[in-house]
GROMACS .gro file of C-alpha atoms in nm:
model
  440
    1MET     CA    1   0.000   0.000   0.000
    2ARG     CA    2   0.100   0.362  -0.047
    3ILE     CA    3   0.087   0.562   0.275
    4VAL     CA    4   0.163   0.920   0.370
    5ILE     CA    5   0.245   0.996   0.734
    6ILE     CA    6   0.219   1.362   0.829
    7GLY     CA    7   0.429   1.457   1.130
    8CYS     CA    8   0.783   1.323   1.176
    9GLY     CA    9   0.789   1.291   1.552
   10TYR     CA   10   0.807   0.988   1.778
   11VAL     CA   11   0.484   0.821   1.665
   12GLY     CA   12   0.517   0.920   1.300
   13LEU     CA   13   0.870   0.793   1.253
   14THR     CA   14   0.800   0.468   1.437
   15ALA     CA   15   0.487   0.402   1.230
   16ALA     CA   16   0.669   0.495   0.908
   17ALA     CA   17   0.959   0.260   0.976
   18CYS     CA   18   0.735  -0.033   1.070
   19PHE     CA   19   0.490   0.007   0.781
   20ALA     CA   20   0.783   0.034   0.539
   21GLU     CA   21   0.939  -0.274   0.698
   22MET     CA   22   0.630  -0.470   0.589
   23GLY     CA   23   0.679  -0.366   0.227
   24ASN     CA   24   0.455  -0.061   0.204
   25TYR     CA   25   0.564   0.256   0.027
   26VAL     CA   26   0.570   0.523   0.295
   27THR     CA   27   0.624   0.897   0.256
   28CYS     CA   28   0.687   1.106   0.569
   29VAL     CA   29   0.587   1.472   0.555
   30ASP     CA   30   0.686   1.751   0.791
   31ILE     CA   31   0.688   2.130   0.758
   32ASP     CA   32   1.027   2.150   0.931
   33GLU     CA   33   1.271   2.162   0.639
   34LYS     CA   34   1.578   2.113   0.858
   35LYS     CA   35   1.426   1.802   1.016
   36ILE     CA   36   1.344   1.657   0.673
   37GLU     CA   37   1.695   1.723   0.544
   38LYS     CA   38   1.844   1.553   0.848
   39LEU     CA   39   1.614   1.254   0.805
   40LYS     CA   40   1.716   1.225   0.441
   41ASN     CA   41   2.073   1.204   0.570
   42GLY     CA   42   1.988   0.944   0.833
   43ILE     CA   43   1.988   1.181   1.131
   44LEU     CA   44   1.694   1.127   1.367
   45PRO     CA   45   1.543   1.394   1.599
   46ILE     CA   46   1.477   1.135   1.872
   47TYR     CA   47   1.636   0.827   2.025
   48GLU     CA   48   1.444   0.502   2.012
   49PRO     CA   49   1.616   0.161   2.015
   50GLY     CA   50   1.617   0.002   1.669
   51LEU     CA   51   1.448   0.294   1.495
   52GLU     CA   52   1.754   0.442   1.324
   53GLN     CA   53   1.858   0.112   1.170
   54MET     CA   54   1.506   0.039   1.042
   55LEU     CA   55   1.466   0.387   0.892
   56LEU     CA   56   1.805   0.370   0.718
   57LYS     CA   57   1.737   0.022   0.583
   58ASN     CA   58   1.399   0.110   0.432
   59SER     CA   59   1.520   0.442   0.295
   60LYS     CA   60   1.800   0.254   0.119
   61ASN     CA   61   1.546   0.002  -0.015
   62ASN     CA   62   1.329   0.286  -0.153
   63ASN     CA   63   1.033   0.197   0.068
   64LEU     CA   64   1.060   0.512   0.278
   65PHE     CA   65   1.079   0.876   0.167
   66PHE     CA   66   1.089   1.217   0.335
   67THR     CA   67   0.947   1.543   0.199
   68THR     CA   68   0.792   1.878   0.288
   69ASP     CA   69   0.557   1.858  -0.013
   70VAL     CA   70   0.226   1.743   0.134
   71ALA     CA   71   0.037   1.777  -0.197
   72GLU     CA   72   0.267   1.545  -0.386
   73ALA     CA   73   0.272   1.293  -0.101
   74ILE     CA   74  -0.107   1.282  -0.069
   75LYS     CA   75  -0.156   1.257  -0.446
   76ASN     CA   76   0.030   0.925  -0.448
   77SER     CA   77  -0.124   0.771  -0.133
   78GLU     CA   78  -0.424   0.559  -0.040
   79ILE     CA   79  -0.404   0.633   0.332
   80ALA     CA   80  -0.302   0.957   0.505
   81ILE     CA   81  -0.203   0.917   0.871
   82ILE     CA   82  -0.193   1.223   1.098
   83THR     CA   83   0.078   1.198   1.367
   84VAL     CA   84   0.144   1.563   1.455
   85ASP     CA   85   0.175   1.682   1.815
   86THR     CA   86  -0.127   1.771   2.025
   87PRO     CA   87   0.049   1.979   2.294
   88MET     CA   88  -0.117   2.047   2.624
   89GLY     CA   89  -0.281   2.388   2.651
   90ALA     CA   90  -0.262   2.610   2.957
   91ASP     CA   91  -0.595   2.469   3.083
   92GLY     CA   92  -0.487   2.107   3.038
   93SER     CA   93  -0.680   2.046   2.717
   94ALA     CA   94  -0.519   1.910   2.400
   95ASP     CA   95  -0.431   2.175   2.141
   96LEU     CA   96  -0.567   2.063   1.803
   97GLN     CA   97  -0.430   2.342   1.586
   98HIS     CA   98  -0.169   2.117   1.420
   99VAL     CA   99  -0.417   1.833   1.359
  100LEU     CA  100  -0.672   2.066   1.201
  101ALA     CA  101  -0.403   2.240   0.994
  102VAL     CA  102  -0.312   1.899   0.849
  103ALA     CA  103  -0.681   1.824   0.785
  104LYS     CA  104  -0.713   2.152   0.596
  105ALA     CA  105  -0.403   2.071   0.390
  106ILE     CA  106  -0.547   1.730   0.304
  107GLY     CA  107  -0.873   1.884   0.189
  108GLU     CA  108  -0.685   2.138  -0.020
  109THR     CA  109  -0.465   1.883  -0.197
  110MET     CA  110  -0.638   1.542  -0.218
  111VAL     CA  111  -0.729   1.428  -0.570
  112HIS     CA  112  -0.882   1.083  -0.517
  113LYS     CA  113  -1.061   0.866  -0.260
  114LEU     CA  114  -0.864   0.868   0.066
  115ILE     CA  115  -0.863   0.718   0.415
  116VAL     CA  116  -0.758   0.980   0.673
  117VAL     CA  117  -0.633   0.834   1.000
  118ASP     CA  118  -0.607   1.018   1.332
  119LYS     CA  119  -0.314   0.853   1.510
  120SER     CA  120  -0.230   1.154   1.724
  121THR     CA  121  -0.384   1.139   2.071
  122VAL     CA  122  -0.689   1.361   2.036
  123PRO     CA  123  -0.999   1.450   2.240
  124ILE     CA  124  -1.324   1.266   2.182
  125GLY     CA  125  -1.501   1.422   1.884
  126THR     CA  126  -1.183   1.527   1.700
  127ALA     CA  127  -1.262   1.300   1.403
  128ASP     CA  128  -1.579   1.502   1.348
  129GLN     CA  129  -1.374   1.823   1.339
  130VAL     CA  130  -1.120   1.667   1.102
  131LYS     CA  131  -1.400   1.550   0.873
  132ALA     CA  132  -1.566   1.893   0.873
  133THR     CA  133  -1.234   2.070   0.807
  134ILE     CA  134  -1.152   1.845   0.511
  135GLN     CA  135  -1.504   1.879   0.371
  136GLU     CA  136  -1.492   2.258   0.401
  137ALA     CA  137  -1.166   2.270   0.205
  138LEU     CA  138  -1.312   2.042  -0.063
  139ASP     CA  139  -1.624   2.257  -0.087
  140GLN     CA  140  -1.411   2.567  -0.136
  141ARG     CA  141  -1.239   2.390  -0.425
  142GLY     CA  142  -1.572   2.279  -0.569
  143GLU     CA  143  -1.458   1.916  -0.546
  144ASN     CA  144  -1.666   1.612  -0.452
  145ILE     CA  145  -1.409   1.352  -0.345
  146GLU     CA  146  -1.501   1.065  -0.116
  147PHE     CA  147  -1.299   1.019   0.205
  148ASN     CA  148  -1.325   0.842   0.540
  149VAL     CA  149  -1.188   0.957   0.875
  150VAL     CA  150  -1.062   0.681   1.105
  151SER     CA  151  -0.939   0.682   1.465
  152ASN     CA  152  -0.639   0.453   1.520
  153PRO     CA  153  -0.483   0.533   1.860
  154GLU     CA  154  -0.126   0.424   1.927
  155PHE     CA  155  -0.019   0.228   2.235
  156LEU     CA  156   0.359   0.243   2.205
  157LYS     CA  157   0.597   0.239   2.499
  158GLU     CA  158   0.899   0.464   2.460
  159GLY     CA  159   1.207   0.246   2.465
  160ALA     CA  160   1.015  -0.049   2.317
  161ALA     CA  161   0.816   0.119   2.040
  162ILE     CA  162   0.945  -0.090   1.749
  163ASP     CA  163   0.863  -0.416   1.924
  164ASP     CA  164   0.523  -0.283   2.032
  165PHE     CA  165   0.437  -0.182   1.676
  166MET     CA  166   0.566  -0.499   1.510
  167LYS     CA  167   0.398  -0.728   1.768
  168PRO     CA  168   0.094  -0.533   1.891
  169ASP     CA  169  -0.122  -0.640   2.183
  170ARG     CA  170  -0.412  -0.496   1.988
  171VAL     CA  171  -0.491  -0.264   1.700
  172VAL     CA  172  -0.790  -0.043   1.774
  173ILE     CA  173  -0.981   0.099   1.477
  174GLY     CA  174  -1.271   0.340   1.503
  175ALA     CA  175  -1.456   0.395   1.176
  176ASP     CA  176  -1.803   0.443   1.031
  177SER     CA  177  -1.779   0.240   0.709
  178ASP     CA  178  -1.704  -0.118   0.610
  179TYR     CA  179  -1.465   0.010   0.344
  180ALA     CA  180  -1.253   0.193   0.604
  181PHE     CA  181  -1.245  -0.111   0.835
  182GLN     CA  182  -1.139  -0.335   0.546
  183LYS     CA  183  -0.859  -0.103   0.430
  184MET     CA  184  -0.724  -0.070   0.783
  185LYS     CA  185  -0.739  -0.446   0.831
  186GLU     CA  186  -0.544  -0.488   0.507
  187LEU     CA  187  -0.284  -0.238   0.633
  188TYR     CA  188  -0.235  -0.408   0.970
  189SER     CA  189  -0.283  -0.776   0.882
  190PRO     CA  190   0.093  -0.841   0.840
  191PHE     CA  191   0.145  -0.748   1.206
  192PHE     CA  192  -0.063  -1.026   1.364
  193ARG     CA  193  -0.149  -1.384   1.285
  194THR     CA  194  -0.478  -1.395   1.469
  195HIS     CA  195  -0.744  -1.136   1.394
  196ASP     CA  196  -0.877  -1.121   1.750
  197ARG     CA  197  -0.617  -0.847   1.805
  198PHE     CA  198  -0.785  -0.630   1.543
  199ILE     CA  199  -1.054  -0.450   1.743
  200THR     CA  200  -1.319  -0.247   1.563
  201MET     CA  201  -1.553   0.006   1.721
  202ASP     CA  202  -1.717   0.342   1.664
  203ILE     CA  203  -1.489   0.644   1.626
  204ARG     CA  204  -1.558   0.813   1.958
  205SER     CA  205  -1.501   0.493   2.153
  206ALA     CA  206  -1.165   0.451   1.980
  207GLU     CA  207  -1.068   0.808   2.070
  208MET     CA  208  -1.171   0.743   2.431
  209THR     CA  209  -0.982   0.413   2.447
  210LYS     CA  210  -0.641   0.583   2.430
  211TYR     CA  211  -0.720   0.821   2.716
  212ALA     CA  212  -0.874   0.543   2.925
  213ALA     CA  213  -0.574   0.312   2.874
  214ASN     CA  214  -0.312   0.569   2.971
  215THR     CA  215  -0.512   0.698   3.265
  216MET     CA  216  -0.562   0.343   3.392
  217LEU     CA  217  -0.186   0.279   3.383
  218ALA     CA  218  -0.114   0.613   3.547
  219SER     CA  219  -0.369   0.523   3.817
  220LYS     CA  220  -0.182   0.201   3.900
  221ILE     CA  221   0.143   0.397   3.936
  222SER     CA  222  -0.009   0.662   4.162
  223PHE     CA  223  -0.193   0.399   4.366
  224MET     CA  224   0.129   0.209   4.435
  225ASN     CA  225   0.315   0.528   4.521
  226GLU     CA  226   0.037   0.619   4.764
  227ILE     CA  227   0.068   0.274   4.923
  228ALA     CA  228   0.449   0.319   4.940
  229ASN     CA  229   0.413   0.649   5.124
  230ILE     CA  230   0.177   0.488   5.376
  231CYS     CA  231   0.418   0.194   5.413
  232GLU     CA  232   0.694   0.433   5.521
  233LEU     CA  233   0.471   0.576   5.793
  234VAL     CA  234   0.360   0.242   5.936
  235GLY     CA  235   0.690   0.054   5.905
  236ALA     CA  236   0.593  -0.177   5.617
  237ASP     CA  237   0.803  -0.252   5.307
  238ALA     CA  238   0.633  -0.141   4.984
  239ASN     CA  239   0.840  -0.385   4.777
  240MET     CA  240   0.708  -0.676   4.982
  241VAL     CA  241   0.355  -0.540   4.954
  242ARG     CA  242   0.400  -0.513   4.575
  243ILE     CA  243   0.489  -0.883   4.557
  244GLY     CA  244   0.195  -0.970   4.779
  245ILE     CA  245  -0.065  -0.792   4.567
  246GLY     CA  246   0.097  -0.853   4.228
  247SER     CA  247   0.062  -1.229   4.270
  248ASP     CA  248  -0.314  -1.176   4.239
  249ASN     CA  249  -0.393  -1.228   3.869
  250ARG     CA  250  -0.662  -0.962   3.888
  251ILE     CA  251  -0.393  -0.706   3.977
  252GLY     CA  252  -0.068  -0.831   3.822
  253TYR     CA  253   0.282  -0.690   3.854
  254SER     CA  254   0.279  -0.436   3.573
  255PHE     CA  255   0.292  -0.068   3.673
  256ILE     CA  256   0.294  -0.130   4.050
  257TYR     CA  257   0.659  -0.051   4.119
  258PRO     CA  258   0.702   0.230   4.375
  259GLY     CA  259   0.908   0.518   4.242
  260ALA     CA  260   0.951   0.889   4.185
  261GLY     CA  261   0.638   0.927   3.973
  262TYR     CA  262   0.549   0.895   3.606
  263GLY     CA  263   0.657   1.136   3.333
  264GLY     CA  264   0.695   1.140   2.955
  265SER     CA  265   0.484   1.266   2.670
  266CYS     CA  266   0.171   1.057   2.732
  267PHE     CA  267   0.060   0.994   3.088
  268PRO     CA  268   0.082   1.351   3.226
  269LYS     CA  269  -0.076   1.505   2.916
  270ASP     CA  270  -0.348   1.245   2.874
  271VAL     CA  271  -0.450   1.245   3.241
  272LYS     CA  272  -0.487   1.623   3.232
  273ALA     CA  273  -0.673   1.612   2.901
  274LEU     CA  274  -0.922   1.348   3.019
  275LYS     CA  275  -0.988   1.545   3.336
  276LYS     CA  276  -1.052   1.852   3.121
  277ILE     CA  277  -1.282   1.660   2.886
  278ALA     CA  278  -1.487   1.547   3.186
  279GLU     CA  279  -1.507   1.904   3.318
  280GLU     CA  280  -1.626   2.034   2.981
  281HIS     CA  281  -1.915   1.789   3.004
  282GLY     CA  282  -2.008   1.888   3.359
  283TYR     CA  283  -1.842   1.596   3.537
  284LYS     CA  284  -1.578   1.624   3.809
  285ALA     CA  285  -1.332   1.336   3.764
  286ARG     CA  286  -1.231   1.291   4.129
  287LEU     CA  287  -1.026   0.976   4.087
  288ILE     CA  288  -0.837   1.112   3.786
  289SER     CA  289  -0.765   1.434   3.975
  290ALA     CA  290  -0.626   1.230   4.264
  291VAL     CA  291  -0.401   1.031   4.028
  292GLU     CA  292  -0.253   1.357   3.903
  293ASN     CA  293  -0.215   1.511   4.249
  294VAL     CA  294  -0.037   1.205   4.389
  295ASN     CA  295   0.203   1.203   4.096
  296ASP     CA  296   0.282   1.572   4.123
  297ALA     CA  297   0.375   1.525   4.488
  298GLN     CA  298   0.567   1.204   4.423
  299LYS     CA  299   0.819   1.375   4.195
  300LEU     CA  300   0.956   1.562   4.496
  301VAL     CA  301   0.967   1.270   4.742
  302ILE     CA  302   1.338   1.207   4.681
  303ALA     CA  303   1.417   1.577   4.726
  304GLN     CA  304   1.225   1.569   5.054
  305LYS     CA  305   1.426   1.268   5.172
  306ILE     CA  306   1.744   1.458   5.090
  307THR     CA  307   1.644   1.768   5.285
  308LYS     CA  308   1.533   1.551   5.577
  309ARG     CA  309   1.881   1.395   5.581
  310PHE     CA  310   2.095   1.703   5.505
  311GLY     CA  311   1.871   1.991   5.614
  312GLU     CA  312   1.679   2.260   5.427
  313ASP     CA  313   1.993   2.455   5.329
  314LEU     CA  314   2.198   2.253   5.078
  315ASN     CA  315   2.467   2.513   5.009
  316GLY     CA  316   2.809   2.354   4.971
  317LEU     CA  317   2.670   2.007   4.899
  318ILE     CA  318   2.721   1.811   4.576
  319PHE     CA  319   2.486   1.537   4.458
  320ALA     CA  320   2.565   1.277   4.193
  321LEU     CA  321   2.265   1.198   3.973
  322TRP     CA  322   2.218   0.882   3.770
  323GLY     CA  323   1.939   0.923   3.517
  324LEU     CA  324   1.770   1.222   3.354
  325ALA     CA  325   1.523   1.065   3.110
  326PHE     CA  326   1.177   0.988   3.245
  327LYS     CA  327   1.239   0.616   3.179
  328PRO     CA  328   1.516   0.398   3.036
  329GLY     CA  329   1.543   0.341   2.661
  330THR     CA  330   1.468   0.700   2.559
  331ASP     CA  331   1.611   1.051   2.568
  332ASP     CA  332   1.268   1.198   2.649
  333MET     CA  333   1.272   1.430   2.952
  334ARG     CA  334   0.919   1.562   2.929
  335GLU     CA  335   0.780   1.573   3.285
  336ALA     CA  336   1.076   1.364   3.404
  337PRO     CA  337   1.112   1.345   3.785
  338ALA     CA  338   1.481   1.435   3.744
  339THR     CA  339   1.387   1.783   3.623
  340TYR     CA  340   1.190   1.851   3.941
  341VAL     CA  341   1.448   1.702   4.175
  342VAL     CA  342   1.741   1.888   4.018
  343LYS     CA  343   1.563   2.222   4.027
  344GLU     CA  344   1.461   2.171   4.389
  345LEU     CA  345   1.816   2.084   4.495
  346THR     CA  346   1.980   2.371   4.307
  347ARG     CA  347   1.715   2.611   4.440
  348ARG     CA  348   1.839   2.518   4.785
  349GLY     CA  349   2.202   2.586   4.691
  350ALA     CA  350   2.325   2.238   4.598
  351LYS     CA  351   2.534   2.144   4.295
  352VAL     CA  352   2.442   1.842   4.082
  353GLN     CA  353   2.675   1.619   3.882
  354ALA     CA  354   2.461   1.437   3.626
  355TYR     CA  355   2.496   1.141   3.394
  356ASP     CA  356   2.246   0.976   3.159
  357PRO     CA  357   2.332   0.745   2.864
  358LYS     CA  358   2.102   0.930   2.622
  359ALA     CA  359   1.932   1.237   2.770
  360MET     CA  360   2.215   1.477   2.858
  361THR     CA  361   2.183   1.680   2.538
  362GLU     CA  362   1.810   1.719   2.601
  363ALA     CA  363   1.884   1.835   2.955
  364GLN     CA  364   2.150   2.086   2.852
  365GLU     CA  365   1.961   2.231   2.555
  366HIS     CA  366   1.605   2.224   2.687
  367TYR     CA  367   1.486   2.096   3.023
  368LEU     CA  368   1.772   2.211   3.245
  369LYS     CA  369   1.902   2.488   3.023
  370GLY     CA  370   2.037   2.776   3.231
  371GLU     CA  371   2.085   2.562   3.543
  372ASN     CA  372   2.442   2.676   3.619
  373ASN     CA  373   2.481   2.447   3.919
  374VAL     CA  374   2.444   2.133   3.705
  375GLN     CA  375   2.751   1.972   3.552
  376TYR     CA  376   2.741   1.679   3.307
  377PHE     CA  377   2.985   1.388   3.288
  378ASP     CA  378   3.055   1.111   3.036
  379THR     CA  379   3.047   0.811   3.270
  380LYS     CA  380   2.846   0.702   3.571
  381TYR     CA  381   3.148   0.684   3.801
  382GLU     CA  382   3.283   1.029   3.711
  383VAL     CA  383   2.971   1.195   3.855
  384VAL     CA  384   3.009   1.012   4.185
  385LYS     CA  385   3.358   1.145   4.262
  386ASP     CA  386   3.354   1.381   4.563
  387ALA     CA  387   2.974   1.391   4.579
  388ASP     CA  388   2.798   1.393   4.915
  389ALA     CA  389   2.542   1.136   4.799
  390LEU     CA  390   2.425   0.943   4.492
  391ILE     CA  391   2.070   0.978   4.354
  392LEU     CA  392   1.918   0.724   4.113
  393LEU     CA  393   1.615   0.843   3.912
  394THR     CA  394   1.618   0.638   3.589
  395GLU     CA  395   1.662   0.261   3.595
  396TRP     CA  396   1.895   0.220   3.297
  397LYS     CA  397   2.047  -0.129   3.271
  398GLU     CA  398   2.399   0.002   3.333
  399PHE     CA  399   2.287   0.119   3.678
  400ARG     CA  400   2.151  -0.219   3.787
  401SER     CA  401   2.471  -0.386   3.909
  402PRO     CA  402   2.731  -0.116   3.973
  403ASP     CA  403   3.053  -0.158   4.169
  404PHE     CA  404   2.932  -0.045   4.510
  405GLU     CA  405   3.281  -0.067   4.658
  406GLU     CA  406   3.404   0.184   4.399
  407ILE     CA  407   3.102   0.406   4.463
  408LYS     CA  408   3.177   0.400   4.834
  409GLN     CA  409   3.536   0.506   4.774
  410LEU     CA  410   3.437   0.788   4.536
  411LEU     CA  411   3.160   0.940   4.749
  412LYS     CA  412   3.236   1.173   5.039
  413HIS     CA  413   2.968   0.990   5.235
  414PRO     CA  414   2.830   0.641   5.153
  415ILE     CA  415   2.473   0.759   5.095
  416ILE     CA  416   2.234   0.652   4.816
  417PHE     CA  417   1.886   0.790   4.744
  418ASP     CA  418   1.708   0.542   4.517
  419GLY     CA  419   1.403   0.682   4.336
  420ARG     CA  420   1.340   0.354   4.151
  421ASN     CA  421   1.397   0.095   4.428
  422GLN     CA  422   1.663  -0.082   4.224
  423TYR     CA  423   1.889  -0.213   4.496
  424ASN     CA  424   1.879  -0.455   4.787
  425ALA     CA  425   1.861  -0.253   5.106
  426PHE     CA  426   2.010  -0.526   5.327
  427HIS     CA  427   2.304  -0.575   5.089
  428LEU     CA  428   2.387  -0.204   5.083
  429GLU     CA  429   2.346  -0.156   5.455
  430ASP     CA  430   2.580  -0.452   5.513
  431GLN     CA  431   2.838  -0.266   5.302
  432GLY     CA  432   2.806   0.041   5.522
  433PHE     CA  433   2.575   0.253   5.304
  434GLU     CA  434   2.295   0.475   5.420
  435TYR     CA  435   2.025   0.370   5.174
  436TYR     CA  436   1.700   0.559   5.119
  437GLN     CA  437   1.430   0.425   4.888
  438ILE     CA  438   1.059   0.473   4.818
  439GLY     CA  439   0.818   0.299   5.052
  440LYS     CA  440   1.049   0.185   5.332
   0.00000   0.00000   0.00000
């Protein structure tokens, strides 16, 4: 099939690479000329394991193309997939200006029957707006061209997006015509052997499914962090509690690890957006509000443990930080707990020595830009030298089994603050460390 993907961000590039991998002809469109030129030269704007190799391979095989010419790309395509950003507005709602601008461009340039797919995370009812915008542009041209608008939410995990796309748990399609369902089934059929993973529904239910899924996962994280905070007060061990409840098949182990809170591009934005959608319809989403409030507070729990140990004034102290990205396997720092912890420590006069395998450029150029009391190092052990304590905030594999004896020798004081509960408390305490974790 011939596909155009409009928006060369995280979702767009992942979808483009995977569709091309299955033999489709895919054209990626973006208005950012510099980004397109870099992509043509094999330079990606994001880090995602396996993505660069797949993009380069399919570009070389002439299955994958990059352009700023939306008209030419749409003219040669059967399916147009919208993957532009829907940034969070000041009131928490999703900003649809980019989605509707793409819809207008499609209506202004399409020349034959087309399936238009919303893959960006959008509020319920967006497909109706996209359809109206395309139709208005066609009417202004005096054209009567048939098209269908489809909702196809993505469920990719950063750090495992290629695997998620190539082996999906499910593919959700919201449409209002048999033709659209059939074309989408044809597009996705190479990705699964059994068709029970291809789930069809009405458009609004598909749009709602993405918000419900992410908010459910965020709820599990906030619930476990709430339990961890109570465990600390009553003398229980949250890690033991996690094992106790996770063994129940109705609960499971996924997303119940105590930590420093969730971040990234999806959970924070989608939780806020769903709360806003409820408010706009006269409903107060109390549980969703609580999920958000718990998470906001959780991002500062490690900083609070530090001030409890060292005092409110941190002038003259140096903290080594392992991990800047909101999770391992990505360079994404959007709403990362590290951003909040670093700013709180430096606000109190501390200096931070930071290391992350992938996210240091993002930190320096965007999220921690202008933070003069933050210094970046090339290895995990360099940051530890002469620091008063070590903080772990991202559970990269290279942090899982470090040389604790070397860490002890490099630190001024053998103190570790673990925001991801990675280490064995008894083992560290036996080695003479002060060890602080979440939920104990």
